[in-house]
Amino acid sequence: MSDTPFGFGLPPEEPENGDEGKKKDPAGGGQGSGGNPFGANPFGFGGLPGMGGPGGADNPFAAMFGSLNPNDLGAAFQQLGQMLSYEGGPVNWDMAKQIARQVVAQGTADGTKDASVGPAEKSAVEEAVRLADLWLDGVTSLPSGASTAVAWSRAEWVEATLPAWQQLVDPVAERVGTAMGDVLPQEMQAMAGPLIGMMRSMGGAMFGQQIGQAVGALAGEVVGSTDVGLPLGPAGRAALLPLNIEAFGKDLGVPSDEVRLYLALREAAHQRLFAHVPWLRAHLFGAVEGYARGIKVDTSKLEEAVGQLDPTHPEQLQEALQQGMFQPEDTPEQKAALARLETALALVEGWVDAVVHEAAKSRLTSADALRETLRRRRASGGPAEQTFATLIGLELRPRRLRDAARLWASLTDARGVDGRDGLWEHPDMLPTASDLDDPDGFVHREHLDFSELDKMLGEAAKGENPESGDGEK
């Protein structure tokens, strides 16, 4: 077993029959990097090795345009025309969806192709989620958050999660679009409307391509709708991907029903948290957006790209996007935004880790092994993390997951399940980054009960109201 057998992460090794791999997709999709159609850098802008035939290694648009041989030129220029005519928001989400579906259709590096979910698989997922919720009832005060349990194919996961990706990515892409217009001198901007429009259209298409590739690749790895710690699917819908669960458990030596049930526990625990902590979703997405607001665009690189822009070579701008264009501002506000996001991710993942372990440890013989495997999987990062790192320098990695899990476990011992889960009533009651450094201090510290405070304020307001029953007396 490799060091990261189930992590999102490292590209596969080059196969011995590398030439044969390149022949599998004559249309230019390319399998020259161990079956990965996007090579060793599937989520970075710019040179994506193994993406096609002649010249494919230097052509970042080969995934869309094929190998750009004479037979493909018509389609290539048609695609370019679609890019330049796009007039929507900061990201061309139609293109993102199209590319994600294409990536899914190509299959994963191990040769696994997507397939519709059958009745038996749907039934197994529904039963696993039902049993998981039953077990979780005894270890958390938060009730079930899943109104339905669904089994998704990879393509269905793409369709269901794109709205969440749009909410996460659009604010950053908007900044890039604005920067593309600002790189021209003020006196020239009035005369350069068509050029600015073209640049923004190309920027939207490039973001669309980038997100589409990443989401499509991620669809081949995820086992549910909450793998990255964010609620990517529709509210109240616990979702598992049977095909990916099978691949996840393939070399673990654990019965498949135990693997499915443990992953159902994690999915159901996430659903409880997001359903019954009403401010949490906005808190997490707001933390991502707050961090994105502190990202500055290196306009000098854009200026250089614009000065050399050739409409027949759109990859020039894409290569510029790859070369460190996004830089976090070194300000107290930005550092606080990053700490807020990292802490929020760690607290969510740590709580899920703690309650799932409590529910599973006496029922599943493989609970400890599965817990460690999933911890390492989250720590290694993955396509989603690489996408955000490329786009806005942001990694969705709960760096302090183990610290947070220990803190939640200690809170359970000291305050019980109700006392632990009661901290989710208000964001100001949650542990901070410094509390993760001193969990004992936080566990034994007295905390204000916000529900009691709200009750006191409500009673005070009622007493001051002359039309209330108390006032009449």
Tab-separated table of C-alpha atoms in Angstrom:
chain	number	residue	atom	x	y	z
A	1	MET	CA	0.000	0.000	0.000
A	2	SER	CA	1.361	3.427	-0.924
A	3	ASP	CA	1.795	6.255	1.559
A	4	THR	CA	-1.268	8.062	0.243
A	5	PRO	CA	-3.377	5.263	-1.211
A	6	PHE	CA	-6.648	7.023	-0.694
A	7	GLY	CA	-5.663	10.680	-0.687
A	8	PHE	CA	-6.629	13.049	-3.431
A	9	GLY	CA	-3.233	13.869	-4.513
A	10	LEU	CA	-0.331	12.634	-6.416
A	11	PRO	CA	-0.572	11.880	-10.145
A	12	PRO	CA	-0.027	8.263	-11.174
A	13	GLU	CA	3.348	7.039	-12.313
A	14	GLU	CA	4.109	6.886	-16.030
A	15	PRO	CA	3.051	3.481	-17.368
A	16	GLU	CA	5.518	1.211	-19.048
A	17	ASN	CA	3.463	1.265	-22.250
A	18	GLY	CA	3.388	5.035	-22.392
A	19	ASP	CA	3.141	5.198	-26.164
A	20	GLU	CA	0.130	2.934	-26.126
A	21	GLY	CA	-1.518	5.175	-23.587
A	22	LYS	CA	-1.269	8.106	-25.960
A	23	LYS	CA	-3.000	6.123	-28.702
A	24	LYS	CA	-6.116	5.451	-26.713
A	25	ASP	CA	-7.709	8.811	-27.479
A	26	PRO	CA	-7.062	9.830	-31.077
A	27	ALA	CA	-9.322	12.839	-30.640
A	28	GLY	CA	-6.709	14.457	-28.484
A	29	GLY	CA	-7.946	13.832	-24.957
A	30	GLY	CA	-4.671	12.066	-24.328
A	31	GLN	CA	-3.777	9.460	-21.758
A	32	GLY	CA	-0.072	10.002	-21.794
A	33	SER	CA	0.335	10.589	-18.085
A	34	GLY	CA	-0.646	7.287	-16.632
A	35	GLY	CA	-4.245	7.579	-17.748
A	36	ASN	CA	-4.712	11.110	-16.401
A	37	PRO	CA	-6.032	13.135	-19.348
A	38	PHE	CA	-4.593	16.321	-17.869
A	39	GLY	CA	-1.127	15.088	-16.947
A	40	ALA	CA	0.841	15.828	-13.826
A	41	ASN	CA	-0.622	19.306	-13.349
A	42	PRO	CA	-4.345	18.819	-13.936
A	43	PHE	CA	-5.439	21.941	-12.096
A	44	GLY	CA	-2.798	24.557	-12.925
A	45	PHE	CA	-3.143	27.021	-15.750
A	46	GLY	CA	-0.665	26.706	-18.563
A	47	GLY	CA	1.384	23.802	-19.854
A	48	LEU	CA	-0.565	20.643	-19.193
A	49	PRO	CA	1.551	17.726	-20.351
A	50	GLY	CA	0.039	14.813	-22.141
A	51	MET	CA	-3.015	16.644	-23.353
A	52	GLY	CA	-2.997	15.558	-26.928
A	53	GLY	CA	-1.053	14.747	-30.018
A	54	PRO	CA	1.609	16.944	-31.663
A	55	GLY	CA	2.108	20.078	-29.654
A	56	GLY	CA	-0.337	18.947	-27.007
A	57	ALA	CA	2.230	19.197	-24.218
A	58	ASP	CA	2.546	22.957	-24.759
A	59	ASN	CA	-1.098	23.707	-25.424
A	60	PRO	CA	-3.285	24.237	-22.341
A	61	PHE	CA	-6.452	24.295	-24.463
A	62	ALA	CA	-5.831	20.844	-25.915
A	63	ALA	CA	-8.469	19.378	-23.596
A	64	MET	CA	-11.068	21.437	-25.429
A	65	PHE	CA	-9.501	21.782	-28.872
A	66	GLY	CA	-8.070	18.307	-29.389
A	67	SER	CA	-4.526	18.117	-30.744
A	68	LEU	CA	-5.140	21.052	-33.111
A	69	ASN	CA	-4.378	19.001	-36.208
A	70	PRO	CA	-5.929	20.258	-39.458
A	71	ASN	CA	-9.047	18.154	-38.978
A	72	ASP	CA	-9.712	19.842	-35.640
A	73	LEU	CA	-9.111	23.456	-36.629
A	74	GLY	CA	-12.757	24.131	-37.460
A	75	ALA	CA	-13.927	22.953	-34.068
A	76	ALA	CA	-11.058	24.807	-32.403
A	77	PHE	CA	-11.979	28.155	-33.907
A	78	GLN	CA	-15.644	27.545	-33.219
A	79	GLN	CA	-14.766	27.003	-29.560
A	80	LEU	CA	-12.620	30.137	-29.572
A	81	GLY	CA	-15.546	32.062	-31.034
A	82	GLN	CA	-17.771	30.836	-28.211
A	83	MET	CA	-15.189	31.984	-25.687
A	84	LEU	CA	-14.913	35.471	-27.143
A	85	SER	CA	-18.680	35.892	-27.503
A	86	TYR	CA	-19.452	34.962	-23.897
A	87	GLU	CA	-21.245	37.827	-22.140
A	88	GLY	CA	-22.270	36.263	-18.819
A	89	GLY	CA	-20.771	36.546	-15.345
A	90	PRO	CA	-17.129	36.295	-14.318
A	91	VAL	CA	-17.043	32.524	-14.961
A	92	ASN	CA	-18.401	30.741	-18.009
A	93	TRP	CA	-20.305	28.099	-16.044
A	94	ASP	CA	-21.777	26.531	-19.157
A	95	MET	CA	-18.237	25.768	-20.258
A	96	ALA	CA	-17.317	24.576	-16.764
A	97	LYS	CA	-20.227	22.132	-16.754
A	98	GLN	CA	-19.428	20.911	-20.265
A	99	ILE	CA	-15.781	20.249	-19.473
A	100	ALA	CA	-16.568	18.629	-16.119
A	101	ARG	CA	-18.924	16.214	-17.850
A	102	GLN	CA	-16.266	15.464	-20.469
A	103	VAL	CA	-13.693	14.713	-17.779
A	104	VAL	CA	-16.142	12.418	-16.004
A	105	ALA	CA	-16.924	10.605	-19.249
A	106	GLN	CA	-13.237	9.899	-19.845
A	107	GLY	CA	-13.043	7.921	-16.602
A	108	THR	CA	-10.431	7.906	-13.860
A	109	ALA	CA	-6.767	6.975	-14.097
A	110	ASP	CA	-7.480	3.394	-13.058
A	111	GLY	CA	-9.771	2.974	-16.046
A	112	THR	CA	-13.018	3.155	-14.075
A	113	LYS	CA	-15.855	4.645	-16.086
A	114	ASP	CA	-18.868	6.405	-14.653
A	115	ALA	CA	-22.114	4.453	-14.609
A	116	SER	CA	-25.705	4.959	-13.593
A	117	VAL	CA	-26.544	3.861	-10.071
A	118	GLY	CA	-28.621	0.716	-9.920
A	119	PRO	CA	-31.529	-0.125	-7.594
A	120	ALA	CA	-29.399	-2.362	-5.363
A	121	GLU	CA	-26.821	0.385	-4.837
A	122	LYS	CA	-29.507	2.954	-4.094
A	123	SER	CA	-31.054	0.639	-1.537
A	124	ALA	CA	-27.675	-0.030	0.108
A	125	VAL	CA	-26.980	3.708	0.436
A	126	GLU	CA	-30.425	4.439	1.862
A	127	GLU	CA	-30.029	1.661	4.422
A	128	ALA	CA	-26.521	2.823	5.384
A	129	VAL	CA	-27.666	6.420	5.943
A	130	ARG	CA	-30.696	5.241	7.924
A	131	LEU	CA	-28.519	3.111	10.203
A	132	ALA	CA	-25.894	5.879	10.474
A	133	ASP	CA	-28.548	8.332	11.669
A	134	LEU	CA	-29.743	5.807	14.223
A	135	TRP	CA	-26.219	5.429	15.616
A	136	LEU	CA	-25.620	9.189	15.636
A	137	ASP	CA	-28.747	9.758	17.727
A	138	GLY	CA	-26.846	8.401	20.712
A	139	VAL	CA	-23.730	10.556	20.381
A	140	THR	CA	-25.037	14.023	19.455
A	141	SER	CA	-27.916	16.225	20.516
A	142	LEU	CA	-28.361	17.495	16.954
A	143	PRO	CA	-31.206	15.637	15.216
A	144	SER	CA	-31.000	14.137	11.762
A	145	GLY	CA	-30.328	16.665	9.050
A	146	ALA	CA	-30.990	14.440	6.053
A	147	SER	CA	-34.526	14.400	4.729
A	148	THR	CA	-33.453	12.078	1.916
A	149	ALA	CA	-30.564	9.754	1.146
A	150	VAL	CA	-29.390	9.508	-2.463
A	151	ALA	CA	-26.834	7.506	-4.409
A	152	TRP	CA	-25.158	9.598	-7.107
A	153	SER	CA	-23.148	8.800	-10.164
A	154	ARG	CA	-20.150	11.033	-10.791
A	155	ALA	CA	-22.069	13.018	-13.407
A	156	GLU	CA	-24.917	13.570	-10.947
A	157	TRP	CA	-22.419	14.844	-8.368
A	158	VAL	CA	-21.167	17.405	-10.903
A	159	GLU	CA	-24.696	18.624	-11.630
A	160	ALA	CA	-25.613	18.863	-7.945
A	161	THR	CA	-22.510	20.691	-6.709
A	162	LEU	CA	-21.913	23.292	-9.434
A	163	PRO	CA	-24.157	25.906	-7.717
A	164	ALA	CA	-21.942	25.752	-4.614
A	165	TRP	CA	-18.772	26.050	-6.668
A	166	GLN	CA	-20.293	29.077	-8.363
A	167	GLN	CA	-20.921	30.742	-5.015
A	168	LEU	CA	-17.330	30.084	-3.951
A	169	VAL	CA	-15.508	31.053	-7.139
A	170	ASP	CA	-17.481	33.955	-8.616
A	171	PRO	CA	-16.265	36.605	-6.118
A	172	VAL	CA	-12.641	35.893	-6.956
A	173	ALA	CA	-13.211	35.654	-10.681
A	174	GLU	CA	-14.984	39.019	-10.541
A	175	ARG	CA	-11.825	40.577	-9.143
A	176	VAL	CA	-9.820	39.172	-12.037
A	177	GLY	CA	-12.290	40.478	-14.593
A	178	THR	CA	-12.088	43.945	-13.079
A	179	ALA	CA	-8.300	43.786	-13.022
A	180	MET	CA	-8.248	42.886	-16.716
A	181	GLY	CA	-9.960	46.162	-17.501
A	182	ASP	CA	-7.857	48.185	-15.082
A	183	VAL	CA	-4.511	47.241	-16.628
A	184	LEU	CA	-5.070	49.701	-19.476
A	185	PRO	CA	-4.301	53.403	-18.882
A	186	GLN	CA	-7.371	55.395	-17.909
A	187	GLU	CA	-7.288	57.520	-21.036
A	188	MET	CA	-7.280	54.396	-23.215
A	189	GLN	CA	-10.064	52.497	-21.496
A	190	ALA	CA	-12.837	54.472	-23.206
A	191	MET	CA	-11.385	53.569	-26.597
A	192	ALA	CA	-10.618	49.958	-25.735
A	193	GLY	CA	-14.108	48.708	-24.944
A	194	PRO	CA	-14.014	45.787	-27.402
A	195	LEU	CA	-10.598	44.678	-26.170
A	196	ILE	CA	-11.677	44.830	-22.521
A	197	GLY	CA	-14.821	42.884	-23.354
A	198	MET	CA	-12.771	40.274	-25.187
A	199	MET	CA	-10.361	39.945	-22.280
A	200	ARG	CA	-13.185	39.479	-19.797
A	201	SER	CA	-14.851	36.910	-22.024
A	202	MET	CA	-11.579	35.014	-22.265
A	203	GLY	CA	-11.079	35.297	-18.520
A	204	GLY	CA	-14.550	33.862	-17.910
A	205	ALA	CA	-13.835	31.005	-20.295
A	206	MET	CA	-10.480	30.256	-18.689
A	207	PHE	CA	-11.965	30.155	-15.227
A	208	GLY	CA	-14.708	27.952	-16.627
A	209	GLN	CA	-12.149	25.587	-18.109
A	210	GLN	CA	-10.167	25.518	-14.886
A	211	ILE	CA	-13.142	24.831	-12.633
A	212	GLY	CA	-14.582	22.324	-15.079
A	213	GLN	CA	-11.397	20.285	-15.129
A	214	ALA	CA	-11.091	20.352	-11.351
A	215	VAL	CA	-14.726	19.520	-10.615
A	216	GLY	CA	-14.665	16.722	-13.179
A	217	ALA	CA	-11.541	15.214	-11.646
A	218	LEU	CA	-12.887	15.635	-8.126
A	219	ALA	CA	-16.034	13.755	-9.158
A	220	GLY	CA	-13.836	10.708	-9.663
A	221	GLU	CA	-12.530	10.866	-6.084
A	222	VAL	CA	-15.246	12.066	-3.695
A	223	VAL	CA	-17.398	9.623	-1.767
A	224	GLY	CA	-20.150	12.059	-0.739
A	225	SER	CA	-21.317	15.661	-0.857
A	226	THR	CA	-19.257	16.977	2.084
A	227	ASP	CA	-15.761	15.578	1.450
A	228	VAL	CA	-14.104	19.001	1.379
A	229	GLY	CA	-15.765	20.163	4.600
A	230	LEU	CA	-18.195	22.470	2.819
A	231	PRO	CA	-21.854	21.729	2.034
A	232	LEU	CA	-21.577	21.359	-1.723
A	233	GLY	CA	-24.868	19.551	-2.336
A	234	PRO	CA	-28.509	20.548	-1.826
A	235	ALA	CA	-29.568	21.049	1.780
A	236	GLY	CA	-30.967	18.026	3.561
A	237	ARG	CA	-29.757	15.512	1.001
A	238	ALA	CA	-27.219	12.962	2.252
A	239	ALA	CA	-25.407	11.717	-0.829
A	240	LEU	CA	-22.922	8.918	-1.411
A	241	LEU	CA	-21.201	7.784	-4.620
A	242	PRO	CA	-21.194	3.957	-4.705
A	243	LEU	CA	-18.638	3.710	-7.513
A	244	ASN	CA	-16.102	5.856	-5.654
A	245	ILE	CA	-16.799	4.142	-2.336
A	246	GLU	CA	-15.914	0.847	-3.975
A	247	ALA	CA	-12.628	2.308	-5.241
A	248	PHE	CA	-11.910	3.867	-1.843
A	249	GLY	CA	-12.245	0.554	-0.007
A	250	LYS	CA	-10.643	-1.628	-2.659
A	251	ASP	CA	-7.281	-2.216	-0.948
A	252	LEU	CA	-8.265	-1.576	2.660
A	253	GLY	CA	-9.062	-5.153	3.573
A	254	VAL	CA	-12.304	-3.967	5.187
A	255	PRO	CA	-15.744	-5.389	4.328
A	256	SER	CA	-17.504	-3.156	1.830
A	257	ASP	CA	-20.578	-2.747	4.000
A	258	GLU	CA	-18.416	-1.414	6.871
A	259	VAL	CA	-16.708	1.057	4.540
A	260	ARG	CA	-20.068	2.250	3.230
A	261	LEU	CA	-21.508	2.580	6.722
A	262	TYR	CA	-18.524	4.532	8.077
A	263	LEU	CA	-18.701	6.961	5.145
A	264	ALA	CA	-22.464	7.232	5.651
A	265	LEU	CA	-21.787	8.199	9.282
A	266	ARG	CA	-19.534	11.035	8.133
A	267	GLU	CA	-22.004	12.250	5.538
A	268	ALA	CA	-24.924	12.097	7.991
A	269	ALA	CA	-22.907	13.891	10.694
A	270	HIS	CA	-22.069	16.725	8.307
A	271	GLN	CA	-25.740	16.981	7.341
A	272	ARG	CA	-26.783	17.311	11.004
A	273	LEU	CA	-24.325	20.111	11.565
A	274	PHE	CA	-25.232	22.106	8.472
A	275	ALA	CA	-28.987	21.590	8.951
A	276	HIS	CA	-29.202	22.552	12.623
A	277	VAL	CA	-26.542	25.252	12.885
A	278	PRO	CA	-28.300	27.812	10.686
A	279	TRP	CA	-25.448	30.308	10.586
A	280	LEU	CA	-22.724	27.754	9.730
A	281	ARG	CA	-23.047	27.627	5.944
A	282	ALA	CA	-22.942	31.420	5.635
A	283	HIS	CA	-20.057	31.486	8.113
A	284	LEU	CA	-17.949	29.095	6.032
A	285	PHE	CA	-18.747	30.606	2.653
A	286	GLY	CA	-18.309	34.067	4.134
A	287	ALA	CA	-14.884	33.079	5.425
A	288	VAL	CA	-13.877	31.977	1.926
A	289	GLU	CA	-15.194	35.222	0.451
A	290	GLY	CA	-13.540	37.292	3.190
A	291	TYR	CA	-10.207	35.714	2.406
A	292	ALA	CA	-10.764	36.247	-1.323
A	293	ARG	CA	-11.361	39.960	-0.766
A	294	GLY	CA	-7.815	40.217	0.545
A	295	ILE	CA	-6.307	38.706	-2.582
A	296	LYS	CA	-4.667	41.234	-4.855
A	297	VAL	CA	-4.071	40.692	-8.535
A	298	ASP	CA	-0.543	41.222	-9.826
A	299	THR	CA	-1.482	43.656	-12.580
A	300	SER	CA	2.084	43.843	-13.877
A	301	LYS	CA	1.726	40.297	-15.177
A	302	LEU	CA	-1.625	41.168	-16.708
A	303	GLU	CA	-0.139	44.278	-18.322
A	304	GLU	CA	2.601	42.190	-19.864
A	305	ALA	CA	0.083	39.633	-21.101
A	306	VAL	CA	-2.213	42.304	-22.549
A	307	GLY	CA	0.676	43.997	-24.305
A	308	GLN	CA	1.521	40.759	-26.082
A	309	LEU	CA	-2.037	39.459	-26.495
A	310	ASP	CA	-2.665	37.656	-29.770
A	311	PRO	CA	-6.333	36.640	-30.184
A	312	THR	CA	-5.236	33.533	-32.098
A	313	HIS	CA	-3.145	32.385	-29.113
A	314	PRO	CA	-5.410	32.623	-26.063
A	315	GLU	CA	-3.068	30.374	-24.109
A	316	GLN	CA	-0.769	33.386	-23.600
A	317	LEU	CA	-3.198	34.920	-21.149
A	318	GLN	CA	-3.770	31.575	-19.486
A	319	GLU	CA	-0.024	31.120	-18.982
A	320	ALA	CA	0.086	34.546	-17.364
A	321	LEU	CA	-2.652	33.474	-14.977
A	322	GLN	CA	-0.530	30.526	-13.895
A	323	GLN	CA	2.535	32.538	-12.969
A	324	GLY	CA	1.642	33.676	-9.484
A	325	MET	CA	-0.903	36.328	-10.389
A	326	PHE	CA	-2.810	35.973	-7.109
A	327	GLN	CA	-1.040	37.113	-3.975
A	328	PRO	CA	-2.516	37.347	-0.459
A	329	GLU	CA	-2.089	40.777	1.029
A	330	ASP	CA	0.122	40.731	4.103
A	331	THR	CA	-2.285	42.643	6.295
A	332	PRO	CA	-3.737	41.942	9.747
A	333	GLU	CA	-7.194	41.702	8.169
A	334	GLN	CA	-6.071	39.060	5.678
A	335	LYS	CA	-4.258	37.037	8.320
A	336	ALA	CA	-7.375	37.148	10.472
A	337	ALA	CA	-9.533	36.024	7.538
A	338	LEU	CA	-7.229	33.074	6.869
A	339	ALA	CA	-7.170	32.081	10.550
A	340	ARG	CA	-10.980	32.336	10.683
A	341	LEU	CA	-11.357	30.053	7.681
A	342	GLU	CA	-8.791	27.478	8.786
A	343	THR	CA	-10.265	27.351	12.284
A	344	ALA	CA	-13.825	26.993	10.965
A	345	LEU	CA	-12.821	24.103	8.697
A	346	ALA	CA	-10.929	22.412	11.525
A	347	LEU	CA	-13.855	22.760	13.956
A	348	VAL	CA	-16.342	21.272	11.473
A	349	GLU	CA	-14.092	18.384	10.505
A	350	GLY	CA	-12.961	17.837	14.091
A	351	TRP	CA	-16.545	17.629	15.369
A	352	VAL	CA	-17.503	15.170	12.635
A	353	ASP	CA	-14.383	13.100	13.334
A	354	ALA	CA	-15.151	12.987	17.067
A	355	VAL	CA	-18.853	12.098	16.886
A	356	VAL	CA	-18.382	9.530	14.122
A	357	HIS	CA	-15.626	7.816	16.069
A	358	GLU	CA	-17.816	7.734	19.174
A	359	ALA	CA	-20.671	6.179	17.175
A	360	ALA	CA	-18.514	3.639	15.336
A	361	LYS	CA	-15.809	2.519	17.766
A	362	SER	CA	-17.910	-0.097	19.569
A	363	ARG	CA	-19.799	-1.232	16.468
A	364	LEU	CA	-17.263	-1.433	13.633
A	365	THR	CA	-14.070	-3.422	14.078
A	366	SER	CA	-12.381	-1.301	11.404
A	367	ALA	CA	-13.375	2.066	12.912
A	368	ASP	CA	-9.846	3.063	13.969
A	369	ALA	CA	-8.294	2.143	10.622
A	370	LEU	CA	-10.978	3.955	8.650
A	371	ARG	CA	-10.654	7.007	10.860
A	372	GLU	CA	-6.905	7.257	10.285
A	373	THR	CA	-7.257	6.664	6.544
A	374	LEU	CA	-9.752	9.497	6.234
A	375	ARG	CA	-7.642	11.816	8.381
A	376	ARG	CA	-4.688	11.258	6.100
A	377	ARG	CA	-6.880	11.700	3.049
A	378	ARG	CA	-8.033	15.125	4.273
A	379	ALA	CA	-4.524	16.133	5.305
A	380	SER	CA	-3.079	15.327	1.875
A	381	GLY	CA	-5.366	17.778	0.102
A	382	GLY	CA	-6.896	17.154	-3.279
A	383	PRO	CA	-8.293	18.568	-6.505
A	384	ALA	CA	-10.593	21.031	-4.771
A	385	GLU	CA	-7.731	22.347	-2.674
A	386	GLN	CA	-5.474	22.606	-5.721
A	387	THR	CA	-8.166	24.498	-7.593
A	388	PHE	CA	-8.504	27.099	-4.865
A	389	ALA	CA	-4.743	27.315	-4.430
A	390	THR	CA	-4.420	28.030	-8.141
A	391	LEU	CA	-7.313	30.445	-8.364
A	392	ILE	CA	-6.973	32.418	-5.134
A	393	GLY	CA	-4.094	30.927	-3.167
A	394	LEU	CA	-6.540	29.219	-0.810
A	395	GLU	CA	-6.254	25.660	0.480
A	396	LEU	CA	-9.346	23.937	1.873
A	397	ARG	CA	-7.294	21.840	4.246
A	398	PRO	CA	-8.250	21.499	7.938
A	399	ARG	CA	-4.664	21.768	9.141
A	400	ARG	CA	-5.651	21.388	12.790
A	401	LEU	CA	-8.175	18.596	12.428
A	402	ARG	CA	-6.514	16.417	15.077
A	403	ASP	CA	-6.309	19.303	17.542
A	404	ALA	CA	-9.963	20.119	16.989
A	405	ALA	CA	-11.042	16.480	17.325
A	406	ARG	CA	-9.211	16.213	20.648
A	407	LEU	CA	-10.844	19.400	21.888
A	408	TRP	CA	-14.358	18.187	20.988
A	409	ALA	CA	-13.652	14.830	22.675
A	410	SER	CA	-12.449	16.623	25.806
A	411	LEU	CA	-15.572	18.779	25.806
A	412	THR	CA	-17.694	15.630	25.648
A	413	ASP	CA	-15.947	14.224	28.703
A	414	ALA	CA	-16.180	17.485	30.645
A	415	ARG	CA	-19.627	18.799	29.677
A	416	GLY	CA	-21.449	15.917	28.078
A	417	VAL	CA	-22.984	15.737	24.620
A	418	ASP	CA	-25.454	18.596	25.212
A	419	GLY	CA	-22.768	20.904	26.595
A	420	ARG	CA	-20.470	20.172	23.679
A	421	ASP	CA	-23.069	20.613	20.954
A	422	GLY	CA	-24.502	23.692	22.657
A	423	LEU	CA	-21.427	25.630	21.565
A	424	TRP	CA	-22.780	25.610	18.001
A	425	GLU	CA	-25.654	27.883	19.071
A	426	HIS	CA	-23.617	30.998	18.309
A	427	PRO	CA	-20.335	31.558	16.433
A	428	ASP	CA	-18.915	33.576	19.325
A	429	MET	CA	-19.192	30.529	21.570
A	430	LEU	CA	-16.932	28.366	19.403
A	431	PRO	CA	-13.258	27.736	20.167
A	432	THR	CA	-10.757	30.020	18.469
A	433	ALA	CA	-7.373	29.235	16.956
A	434	SER	CA	-5.712	30.031	20.287
A	435	ASP	CA	-8.151	27.687	22.052
A	436	LEU	CA	-6.856	24.855	19.894
A	437	ASP	CA	-3.437	25.590	21.427
A	438	ASP	CA	-4.868	25.352	24.942
A	439	PRO	CA	-7.803	22.930	24.802
A	440	ASP	CA	-7.835	22.300	28.553
A	441	GLY	CA	-8.143	26.002	29.233
A	442	PHE	CA	-11.118	26.261	26.892
A	443	VAL	CA	-12.819	23.118	28.183
A	444	HIS	CA	-12.835	24.324	31.778
A	445	ARG	CA	-13.580	27.969	31.071
A	446	GLU	CA	-17.006	29.318	31.928
A	447	HIS	CA	-18.984	30.299	28.854
A	448	LEU	CA	-21.959	32.580	28.585
A	449	ASP	CA	-25.114	30.766	27.535
A	450	PHE	CA	-26.406	32.850	24.635
A	451	SER	CA	-29.824	31.195	24.768
A	452	GLU	CA	-30.260	32.401	28.371
A	453	LEU	CA	-29.056	35.853	27.377
A	454	ASP	CA	-31.588	36.021	24.555
A	455	LYS	CA	-34.310	34.925	26.966
A	456	MET	CA	-33.332	37.629	29.478
A	457	LEU	CA	-33.295	40.315	26.791
A	458	GLY	CA	-36.681	39.163	25.496
A	459	GLU	CA	-38.215	39.308	28.946
A	460	ALA	CA	-36.722	42.739	29.554
A	461	ALA	CA	-38.167	44.032	26.292
A	462	LYS	CA	-41.533	42.565	27.117
A	463	GLY	CA	-41.550	44.252	30.518
A	464	GLU	CA	-40.824	47.642	28.943
A	465	ASN	CA	-43.667	47.287	26.437
A	466	PRO	CA	-46.675	49.235	27.814
A	467	GLU	CA	-49.083	47.167	25.716
A	468	SER	CA	-47.835	43.875	27.120
A	469	GLY	CA	-49.636	41.978	29.847
A	470	ASP	CA	-46.983	42.933	32.380
A	471	GLY	CA	-47.237	46.569	31.406
A	472	GLU	CA	-50.969	46.665	32.000
A	473	LYS	CA	-50.486	45.441	35.532
